PDB file of C-alpha atoms and ligand atoms in Angstrom:
ATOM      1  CA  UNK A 327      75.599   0.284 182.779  1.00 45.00           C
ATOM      2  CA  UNK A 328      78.709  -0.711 180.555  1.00 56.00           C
ATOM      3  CA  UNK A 329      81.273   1.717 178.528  1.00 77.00           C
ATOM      4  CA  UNK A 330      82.472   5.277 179.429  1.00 92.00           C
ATOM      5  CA  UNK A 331      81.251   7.409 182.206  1.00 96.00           C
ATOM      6  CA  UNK A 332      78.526   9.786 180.979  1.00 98.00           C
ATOM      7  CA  UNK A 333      78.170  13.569 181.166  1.00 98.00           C
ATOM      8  CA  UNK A 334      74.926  15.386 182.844  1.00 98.00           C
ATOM      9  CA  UNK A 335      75.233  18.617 181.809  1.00 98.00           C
ATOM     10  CA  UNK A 336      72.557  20.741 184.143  1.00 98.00           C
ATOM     11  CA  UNK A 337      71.803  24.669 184.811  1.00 98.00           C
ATOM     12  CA  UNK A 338      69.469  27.204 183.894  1.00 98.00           C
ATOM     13  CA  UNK A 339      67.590  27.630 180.064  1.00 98.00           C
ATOM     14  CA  UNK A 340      69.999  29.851 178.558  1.00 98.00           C
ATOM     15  CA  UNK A 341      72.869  29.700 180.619  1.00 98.00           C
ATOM     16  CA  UNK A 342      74.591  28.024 177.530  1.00 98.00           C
ATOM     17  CA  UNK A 343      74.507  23.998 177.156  1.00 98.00           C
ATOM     18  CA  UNK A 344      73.873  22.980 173.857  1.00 98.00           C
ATOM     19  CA  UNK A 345      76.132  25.713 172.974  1.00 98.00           C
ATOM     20  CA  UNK A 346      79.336  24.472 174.599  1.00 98.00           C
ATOM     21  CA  UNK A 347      77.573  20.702 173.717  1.00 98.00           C
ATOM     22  CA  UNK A 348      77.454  21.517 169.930  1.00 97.00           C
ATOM     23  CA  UNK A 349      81.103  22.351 170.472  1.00 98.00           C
ATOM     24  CA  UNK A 350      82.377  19.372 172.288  1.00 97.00           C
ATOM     25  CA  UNK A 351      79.988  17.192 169.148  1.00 96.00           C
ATOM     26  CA  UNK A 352      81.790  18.875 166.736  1.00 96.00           C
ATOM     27  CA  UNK A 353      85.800  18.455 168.274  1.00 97.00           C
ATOM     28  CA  UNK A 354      85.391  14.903 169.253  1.00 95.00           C
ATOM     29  CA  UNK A 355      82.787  13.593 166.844  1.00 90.00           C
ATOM     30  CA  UNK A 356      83.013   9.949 167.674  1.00 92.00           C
ATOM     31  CA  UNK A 357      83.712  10.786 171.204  1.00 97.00           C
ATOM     32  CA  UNK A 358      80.579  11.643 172.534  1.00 97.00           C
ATOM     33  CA  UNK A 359      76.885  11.381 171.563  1.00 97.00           C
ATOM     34  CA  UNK A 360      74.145  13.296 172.498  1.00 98.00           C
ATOM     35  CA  UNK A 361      71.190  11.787 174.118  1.00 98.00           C
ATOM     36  CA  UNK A 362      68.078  12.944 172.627  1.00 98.00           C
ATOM     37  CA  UNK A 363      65.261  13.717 175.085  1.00 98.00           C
ATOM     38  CA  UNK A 364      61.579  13.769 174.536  1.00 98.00           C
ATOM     39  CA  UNK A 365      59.231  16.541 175.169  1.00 98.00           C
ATOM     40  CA  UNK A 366      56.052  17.795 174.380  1.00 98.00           C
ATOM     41  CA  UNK A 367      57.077  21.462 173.435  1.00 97.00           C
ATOM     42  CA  UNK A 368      56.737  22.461 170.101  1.00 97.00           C
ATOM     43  CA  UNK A 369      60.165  22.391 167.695  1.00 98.00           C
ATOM     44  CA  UNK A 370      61.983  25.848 167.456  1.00 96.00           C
ATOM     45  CA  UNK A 371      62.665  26.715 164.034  1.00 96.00           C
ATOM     46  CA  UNK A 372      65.349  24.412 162.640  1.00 96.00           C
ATOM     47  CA  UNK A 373      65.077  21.641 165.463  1.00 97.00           C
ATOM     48  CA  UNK A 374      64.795  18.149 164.109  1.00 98.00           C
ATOM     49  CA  UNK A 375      62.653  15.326 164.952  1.00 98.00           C
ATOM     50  CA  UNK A 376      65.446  12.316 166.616  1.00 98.00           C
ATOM     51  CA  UNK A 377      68.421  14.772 166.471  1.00 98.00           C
ATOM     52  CA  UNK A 378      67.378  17.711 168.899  1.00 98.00           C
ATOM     53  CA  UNK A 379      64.498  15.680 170.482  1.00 98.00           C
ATOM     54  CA  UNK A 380      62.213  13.598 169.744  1.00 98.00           C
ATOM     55  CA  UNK A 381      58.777  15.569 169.923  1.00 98.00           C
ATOM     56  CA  UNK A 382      56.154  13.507 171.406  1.00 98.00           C
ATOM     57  CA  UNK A 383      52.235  14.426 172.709  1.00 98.00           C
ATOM     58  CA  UNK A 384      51.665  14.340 176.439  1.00 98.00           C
ATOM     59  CA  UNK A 385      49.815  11.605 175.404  1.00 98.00           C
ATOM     60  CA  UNK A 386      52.559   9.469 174.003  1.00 98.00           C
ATOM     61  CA  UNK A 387      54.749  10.380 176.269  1.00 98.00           C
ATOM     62  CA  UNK A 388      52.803   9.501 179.606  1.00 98.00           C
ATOM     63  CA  UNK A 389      51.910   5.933 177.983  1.00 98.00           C
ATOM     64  CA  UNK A 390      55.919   5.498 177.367  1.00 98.00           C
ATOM     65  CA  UNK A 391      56.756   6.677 181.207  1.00 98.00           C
ATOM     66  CA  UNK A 392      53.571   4.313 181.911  1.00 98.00           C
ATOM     67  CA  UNK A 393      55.290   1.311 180.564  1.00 98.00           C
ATOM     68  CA  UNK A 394      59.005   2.205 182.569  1.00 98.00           C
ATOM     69  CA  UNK A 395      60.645   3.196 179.208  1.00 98.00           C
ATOM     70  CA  UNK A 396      62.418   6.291 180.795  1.00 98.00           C
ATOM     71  CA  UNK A 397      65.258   6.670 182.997  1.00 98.00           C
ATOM     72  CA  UNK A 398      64.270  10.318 184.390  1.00 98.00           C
ATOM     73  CA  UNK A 399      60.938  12.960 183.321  1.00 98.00           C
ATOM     74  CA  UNK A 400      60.206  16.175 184.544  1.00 98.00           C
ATOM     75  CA  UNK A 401      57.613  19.025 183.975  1.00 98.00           C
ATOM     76  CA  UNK A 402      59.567  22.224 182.944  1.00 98.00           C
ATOM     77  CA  UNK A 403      58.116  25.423 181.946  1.00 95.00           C
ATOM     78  CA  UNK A 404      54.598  23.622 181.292  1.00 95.00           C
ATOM     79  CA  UNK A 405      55.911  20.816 179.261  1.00 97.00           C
ATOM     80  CA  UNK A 406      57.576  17.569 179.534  1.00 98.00           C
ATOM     81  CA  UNK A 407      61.048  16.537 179.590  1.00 98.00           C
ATOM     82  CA  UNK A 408      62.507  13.597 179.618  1.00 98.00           C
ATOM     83  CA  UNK A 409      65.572  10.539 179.127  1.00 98.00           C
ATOM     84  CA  UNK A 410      64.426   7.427 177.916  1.00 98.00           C
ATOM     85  CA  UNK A 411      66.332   3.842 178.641  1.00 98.00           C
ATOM     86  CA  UNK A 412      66.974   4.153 174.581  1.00 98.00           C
ATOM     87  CA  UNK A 413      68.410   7.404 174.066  1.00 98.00           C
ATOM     88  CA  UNK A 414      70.932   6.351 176.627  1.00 98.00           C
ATOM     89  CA  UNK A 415      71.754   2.944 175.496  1.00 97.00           C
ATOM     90  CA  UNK A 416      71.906   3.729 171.817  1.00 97.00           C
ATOM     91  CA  UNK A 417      74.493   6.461 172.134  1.00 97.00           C
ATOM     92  CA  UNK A 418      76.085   3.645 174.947  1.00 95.00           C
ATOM     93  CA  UNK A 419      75.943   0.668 172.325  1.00 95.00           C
ATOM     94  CA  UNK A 420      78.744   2.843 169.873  1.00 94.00           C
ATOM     95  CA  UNK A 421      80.693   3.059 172.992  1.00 94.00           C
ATOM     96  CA  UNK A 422      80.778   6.785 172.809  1.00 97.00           C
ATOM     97  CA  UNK A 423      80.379   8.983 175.970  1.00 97.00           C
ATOM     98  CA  UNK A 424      76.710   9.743 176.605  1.00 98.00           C
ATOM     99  CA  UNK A 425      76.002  13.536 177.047  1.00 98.00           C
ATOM    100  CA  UNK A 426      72.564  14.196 178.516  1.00 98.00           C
ATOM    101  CA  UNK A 427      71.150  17.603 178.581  1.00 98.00           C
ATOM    102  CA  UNK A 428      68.741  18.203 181.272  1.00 98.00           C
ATOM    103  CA  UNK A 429      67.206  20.325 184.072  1.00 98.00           C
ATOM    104  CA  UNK A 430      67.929  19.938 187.702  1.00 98.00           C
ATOM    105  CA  UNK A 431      65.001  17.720 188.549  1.00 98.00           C
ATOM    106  CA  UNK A 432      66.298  15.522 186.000  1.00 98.00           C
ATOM    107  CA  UNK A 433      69.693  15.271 188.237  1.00 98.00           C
ATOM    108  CA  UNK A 434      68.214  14.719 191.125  1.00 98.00           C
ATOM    109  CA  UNK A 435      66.402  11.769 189.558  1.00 98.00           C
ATOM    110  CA  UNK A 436      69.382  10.474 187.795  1.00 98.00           C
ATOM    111  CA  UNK A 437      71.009  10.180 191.138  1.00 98.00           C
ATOM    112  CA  UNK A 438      68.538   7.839 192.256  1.00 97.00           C
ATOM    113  CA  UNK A 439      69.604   5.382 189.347  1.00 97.00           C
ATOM    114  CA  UNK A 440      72.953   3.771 188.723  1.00 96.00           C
ATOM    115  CA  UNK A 441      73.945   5.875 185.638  1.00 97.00           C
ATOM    116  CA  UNK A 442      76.936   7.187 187.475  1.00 97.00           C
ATOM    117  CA  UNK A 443      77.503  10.203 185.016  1.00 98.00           C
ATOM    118  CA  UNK A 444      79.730  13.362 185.998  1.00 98.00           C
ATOM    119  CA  UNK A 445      78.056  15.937 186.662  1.00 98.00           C
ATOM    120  CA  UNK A 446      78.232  19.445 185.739  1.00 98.00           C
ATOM    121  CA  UNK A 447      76.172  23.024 186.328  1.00 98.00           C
ATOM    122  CA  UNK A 448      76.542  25.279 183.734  1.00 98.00           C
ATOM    123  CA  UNK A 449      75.935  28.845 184.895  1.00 98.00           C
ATOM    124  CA  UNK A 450      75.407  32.589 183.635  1.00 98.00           C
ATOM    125  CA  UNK A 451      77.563  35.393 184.809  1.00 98.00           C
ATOM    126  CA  UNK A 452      73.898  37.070 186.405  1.00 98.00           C
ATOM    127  CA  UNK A 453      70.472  36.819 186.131  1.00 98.00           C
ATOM    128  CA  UNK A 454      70.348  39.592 184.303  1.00 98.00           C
ATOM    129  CA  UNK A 455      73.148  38.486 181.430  1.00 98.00           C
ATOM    130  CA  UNK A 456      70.968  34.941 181.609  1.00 98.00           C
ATOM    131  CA  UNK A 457      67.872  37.192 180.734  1.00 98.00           C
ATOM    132  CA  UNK A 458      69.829  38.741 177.484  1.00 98.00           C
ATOM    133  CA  UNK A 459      70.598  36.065 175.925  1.00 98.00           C
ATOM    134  CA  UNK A 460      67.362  34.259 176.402  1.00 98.00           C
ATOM    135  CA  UNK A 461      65.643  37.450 174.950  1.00 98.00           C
ATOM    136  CA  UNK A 462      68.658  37.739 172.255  1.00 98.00           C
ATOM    137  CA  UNK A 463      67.939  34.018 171.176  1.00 97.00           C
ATOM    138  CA  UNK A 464      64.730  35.170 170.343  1.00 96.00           C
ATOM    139  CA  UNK A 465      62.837  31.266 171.080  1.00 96.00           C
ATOM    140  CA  UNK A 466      60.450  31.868 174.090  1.00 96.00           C
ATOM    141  CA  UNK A 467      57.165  34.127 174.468  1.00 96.00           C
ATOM    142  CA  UNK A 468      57.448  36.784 177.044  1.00 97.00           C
ATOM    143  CA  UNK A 469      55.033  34.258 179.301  1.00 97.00           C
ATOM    144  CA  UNK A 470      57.338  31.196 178.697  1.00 97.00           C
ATOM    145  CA  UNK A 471      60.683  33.464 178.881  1.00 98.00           C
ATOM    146  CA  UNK A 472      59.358  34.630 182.487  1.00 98.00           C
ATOM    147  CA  UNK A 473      58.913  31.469 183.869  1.00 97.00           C
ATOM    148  CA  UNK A 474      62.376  30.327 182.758  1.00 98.00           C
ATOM    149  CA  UNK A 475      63.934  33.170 184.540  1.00 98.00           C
ATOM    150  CA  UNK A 476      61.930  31.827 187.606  1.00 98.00           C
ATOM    151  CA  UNK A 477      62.611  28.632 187.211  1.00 98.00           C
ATOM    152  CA  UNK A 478      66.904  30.102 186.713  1.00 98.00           C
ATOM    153  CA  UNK A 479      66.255  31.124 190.342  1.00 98.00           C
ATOM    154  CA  UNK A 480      65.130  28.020 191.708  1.00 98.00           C
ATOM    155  CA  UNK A 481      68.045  26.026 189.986  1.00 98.00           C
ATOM    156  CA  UNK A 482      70.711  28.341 190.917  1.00 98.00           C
ATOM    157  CA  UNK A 483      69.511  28.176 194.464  1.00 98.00           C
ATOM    158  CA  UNK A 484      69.513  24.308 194.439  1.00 98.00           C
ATOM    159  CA  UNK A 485      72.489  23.886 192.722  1.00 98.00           C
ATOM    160  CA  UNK A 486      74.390  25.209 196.116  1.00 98.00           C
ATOM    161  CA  UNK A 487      73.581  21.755 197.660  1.00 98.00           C
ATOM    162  CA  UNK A 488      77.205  20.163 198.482  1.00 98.00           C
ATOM    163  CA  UNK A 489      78.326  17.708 196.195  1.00 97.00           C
ATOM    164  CA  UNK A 490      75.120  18.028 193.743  1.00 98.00           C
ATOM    165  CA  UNK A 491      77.733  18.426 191.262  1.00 98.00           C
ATOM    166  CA  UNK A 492      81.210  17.254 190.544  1.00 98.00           C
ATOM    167  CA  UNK A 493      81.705  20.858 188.565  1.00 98.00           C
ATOM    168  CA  UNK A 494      80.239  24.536 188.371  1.00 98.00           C
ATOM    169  CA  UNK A 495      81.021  26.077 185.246  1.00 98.00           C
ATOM    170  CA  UNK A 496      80.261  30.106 185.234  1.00 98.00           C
ATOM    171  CA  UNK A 497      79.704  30.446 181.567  1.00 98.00           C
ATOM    172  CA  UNK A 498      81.317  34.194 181.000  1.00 98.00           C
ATOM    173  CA  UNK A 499      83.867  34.044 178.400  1.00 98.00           C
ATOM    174  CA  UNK A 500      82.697  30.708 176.123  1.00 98.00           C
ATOM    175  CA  UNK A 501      85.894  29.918 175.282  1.00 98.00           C
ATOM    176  CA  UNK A 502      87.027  29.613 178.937  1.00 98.00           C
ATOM    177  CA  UNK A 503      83.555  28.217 179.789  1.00 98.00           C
ATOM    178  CA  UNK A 504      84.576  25.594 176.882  1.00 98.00           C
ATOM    179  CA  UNK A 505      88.516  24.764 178.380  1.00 98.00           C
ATOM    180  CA  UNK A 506      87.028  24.173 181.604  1.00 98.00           C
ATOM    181  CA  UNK A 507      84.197  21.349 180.071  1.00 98.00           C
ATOM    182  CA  UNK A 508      87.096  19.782 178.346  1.00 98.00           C
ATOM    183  CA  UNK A 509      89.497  19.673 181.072  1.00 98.00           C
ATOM    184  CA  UNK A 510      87.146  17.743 183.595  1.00 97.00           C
ATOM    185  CA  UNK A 511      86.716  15.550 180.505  1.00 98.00           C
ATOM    186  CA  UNK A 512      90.095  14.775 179.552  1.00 96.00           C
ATOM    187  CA  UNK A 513      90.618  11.472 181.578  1.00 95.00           C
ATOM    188  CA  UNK A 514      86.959  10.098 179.698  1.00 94.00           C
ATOM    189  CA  UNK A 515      87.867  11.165 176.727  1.00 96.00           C
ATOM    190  CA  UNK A 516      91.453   9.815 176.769  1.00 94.00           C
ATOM    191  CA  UNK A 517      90.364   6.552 177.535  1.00 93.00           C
ATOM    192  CA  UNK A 518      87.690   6.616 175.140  1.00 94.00           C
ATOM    193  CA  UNK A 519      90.245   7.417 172.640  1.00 91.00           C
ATOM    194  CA  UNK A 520      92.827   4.506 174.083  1.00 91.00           C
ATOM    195  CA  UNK A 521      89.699   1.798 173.669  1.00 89.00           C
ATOM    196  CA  UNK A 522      88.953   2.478 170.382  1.00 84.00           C
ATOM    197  CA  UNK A 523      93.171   1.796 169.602  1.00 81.00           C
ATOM    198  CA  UNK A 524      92.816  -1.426 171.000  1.00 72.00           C
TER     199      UNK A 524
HETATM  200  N1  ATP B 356      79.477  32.726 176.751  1.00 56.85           N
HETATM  201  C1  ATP B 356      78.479  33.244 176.066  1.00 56.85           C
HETATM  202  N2  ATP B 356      78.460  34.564 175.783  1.00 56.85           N
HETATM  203  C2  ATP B 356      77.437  35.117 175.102  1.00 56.85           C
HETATM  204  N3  ATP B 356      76.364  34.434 174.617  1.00 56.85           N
HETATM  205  C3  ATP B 356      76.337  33.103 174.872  1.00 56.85           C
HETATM  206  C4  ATP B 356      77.380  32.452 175.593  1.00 56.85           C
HETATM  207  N4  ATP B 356      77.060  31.154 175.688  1.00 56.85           N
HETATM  208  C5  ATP B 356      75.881  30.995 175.048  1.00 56.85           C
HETATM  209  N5  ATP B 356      75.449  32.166 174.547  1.00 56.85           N
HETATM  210  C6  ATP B 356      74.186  32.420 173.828  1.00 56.85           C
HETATM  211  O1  ATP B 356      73.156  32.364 174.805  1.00 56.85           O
HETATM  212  C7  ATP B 356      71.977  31.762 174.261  1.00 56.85           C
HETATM  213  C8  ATP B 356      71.582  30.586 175.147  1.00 56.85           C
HETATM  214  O2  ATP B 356      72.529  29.542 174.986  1.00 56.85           O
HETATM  215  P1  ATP B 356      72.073  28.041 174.836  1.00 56.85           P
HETATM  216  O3  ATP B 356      70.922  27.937 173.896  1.00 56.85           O
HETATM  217  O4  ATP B 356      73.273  27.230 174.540  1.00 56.85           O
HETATM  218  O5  ATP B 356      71.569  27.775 176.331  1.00 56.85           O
HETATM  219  P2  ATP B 356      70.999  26.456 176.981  1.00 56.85           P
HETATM  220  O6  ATP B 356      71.566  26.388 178.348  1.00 56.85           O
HETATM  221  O7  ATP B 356      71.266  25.281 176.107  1.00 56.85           O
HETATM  222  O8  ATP B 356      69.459  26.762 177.043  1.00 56.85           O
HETATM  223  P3  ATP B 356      68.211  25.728 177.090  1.00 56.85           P
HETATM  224  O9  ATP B 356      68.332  24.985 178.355  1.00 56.85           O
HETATM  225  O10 ATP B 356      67.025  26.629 177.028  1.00 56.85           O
HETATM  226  O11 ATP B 356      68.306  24.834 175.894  1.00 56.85           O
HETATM  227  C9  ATP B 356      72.308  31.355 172.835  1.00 56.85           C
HETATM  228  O12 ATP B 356      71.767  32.320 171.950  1.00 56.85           O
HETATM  229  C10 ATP B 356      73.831  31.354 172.787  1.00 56.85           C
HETATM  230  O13 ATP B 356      74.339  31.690 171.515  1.00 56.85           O
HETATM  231  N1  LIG B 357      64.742  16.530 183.245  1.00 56.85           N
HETATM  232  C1  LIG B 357      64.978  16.726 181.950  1.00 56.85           C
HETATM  233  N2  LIG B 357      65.229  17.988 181.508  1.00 56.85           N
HETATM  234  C2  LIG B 357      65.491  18.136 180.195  1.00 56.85           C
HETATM  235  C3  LIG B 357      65.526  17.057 179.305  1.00 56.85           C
HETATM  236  N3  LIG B 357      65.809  17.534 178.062  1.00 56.85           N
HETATM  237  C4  LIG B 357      65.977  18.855 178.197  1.00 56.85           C
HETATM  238  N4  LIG B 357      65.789  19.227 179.479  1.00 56.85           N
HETATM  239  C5  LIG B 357      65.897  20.557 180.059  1.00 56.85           C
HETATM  240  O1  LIG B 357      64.753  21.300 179.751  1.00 56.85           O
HETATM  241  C6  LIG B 357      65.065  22.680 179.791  1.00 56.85           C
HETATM  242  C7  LIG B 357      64.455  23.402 178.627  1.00 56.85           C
HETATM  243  O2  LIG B 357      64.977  22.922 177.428  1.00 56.85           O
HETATM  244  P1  LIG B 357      64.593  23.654 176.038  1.00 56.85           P
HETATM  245  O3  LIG B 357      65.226  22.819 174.962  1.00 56.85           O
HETATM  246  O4  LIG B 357      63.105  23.702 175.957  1.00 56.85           O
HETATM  247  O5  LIG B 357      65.181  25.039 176.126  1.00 56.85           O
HETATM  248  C8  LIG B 357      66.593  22.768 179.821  1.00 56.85           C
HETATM  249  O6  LIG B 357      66.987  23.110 181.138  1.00 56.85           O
HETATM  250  C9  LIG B 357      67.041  21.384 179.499  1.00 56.85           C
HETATM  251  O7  LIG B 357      68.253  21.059 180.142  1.00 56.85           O
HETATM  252  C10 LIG B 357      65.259  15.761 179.816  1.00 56.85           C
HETATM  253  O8  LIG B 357      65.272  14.743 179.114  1.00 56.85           O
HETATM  254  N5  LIG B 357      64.996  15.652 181.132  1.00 56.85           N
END
């Protein structure tokens, strides 16, 4: 695929993604893009349709997978995830860096295809400080929050596999956790910025 090399950014529900994401949106606006995933969980209060994800029926979704429309899919916490061929190329057509959001299935399948992003883990301190904040963000049941945490397990475990990914960011202090995201970013984002000069 053509343009700038894109971002995977992996790791456990609540270990704190979108939150460093919404921050690197926000700096670099035309910088980076977000690719929006489909799944067939149910919006949280103040997700929207196309911007967050776009929230599809298992239905819908299977036919789309049927017909090769997606680039990775995955079952997570009993519902489906996944990146379709269009969420990537229309955040690759403004010749922005693509920033994909997704479990560590999802990586493992990505690696398979010739995507060729950077890859990065985002992490909690602990278990335990991953369990506050999922309980403080106040978006999962007590059945869905559980398997989360045992699904944290699983990807911290598999994570450890040499050269899985390029970085492991401990996300502790988000400010820190935030320098370190933009610092293995620099050279991308540099050269985005030096293309769009020219
Ligand atoms: N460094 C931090 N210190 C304290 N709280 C944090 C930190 N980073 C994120 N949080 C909080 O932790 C919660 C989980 O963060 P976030 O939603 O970004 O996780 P996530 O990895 O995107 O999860 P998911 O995969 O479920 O979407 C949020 O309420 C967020 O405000
Ligand atoms: N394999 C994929 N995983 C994805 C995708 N989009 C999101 N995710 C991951 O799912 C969990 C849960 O997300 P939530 O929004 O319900 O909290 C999280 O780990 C995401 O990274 C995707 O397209 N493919």
């Amino acid at each position: 695929m053509q343009g700038p090399r894109p971002v995977v950014l992996s790791g456990p529900s609540g270990a704190g993604k979108s939150t460093l994401l919404k921050k690197l949106l926000k700096d670099y606006e035309n910088i980076f893009g977000f690719s929006v995933s489909h799944t067939t969980r149910q919006p949280r209060p103040g997700e929207v349709n196309g911007k967050d994800y776009h929230f599809v029926t298992r239905e819908e979704m299977q036919k789309e997978i049927d017909a090769g429309e997606f680039i990775e899919h995955a079952e997570f916490s009993g519902n489906m995830y996944g990146t379709s061929k269009g969420a990537v190329q229309a955040v690759q057509a403004q010749n922005q860096i693509c920033v994909l959001d997704i479990d560590i299935q999802g990586v493992k399948n990505i690696k398979r295809t010739d995507l060729n992003p950077i890859y990065i883990s985002v992490q909690p301190p602990s278990i335990d400080i991953l369990e506050k904040r999922l309980r403080d963000r106040k978006t999962e049941t007590e059945e869905s929050l559980l398997k989360r945490l045992t699904a944290a397990r699983v990807d911290l475990e598999l994570s450890k596999e040499p050269g899985l990914f390029d970085l492991v960011i401990i996300n502790d202090d988000l400010e820190k956790a935030y320098s370190e995201l933009k610092e293995v970013l620099l050279e991308e984002i540099k050269k985005t910025q030096e293309s769009r000069k020219s």
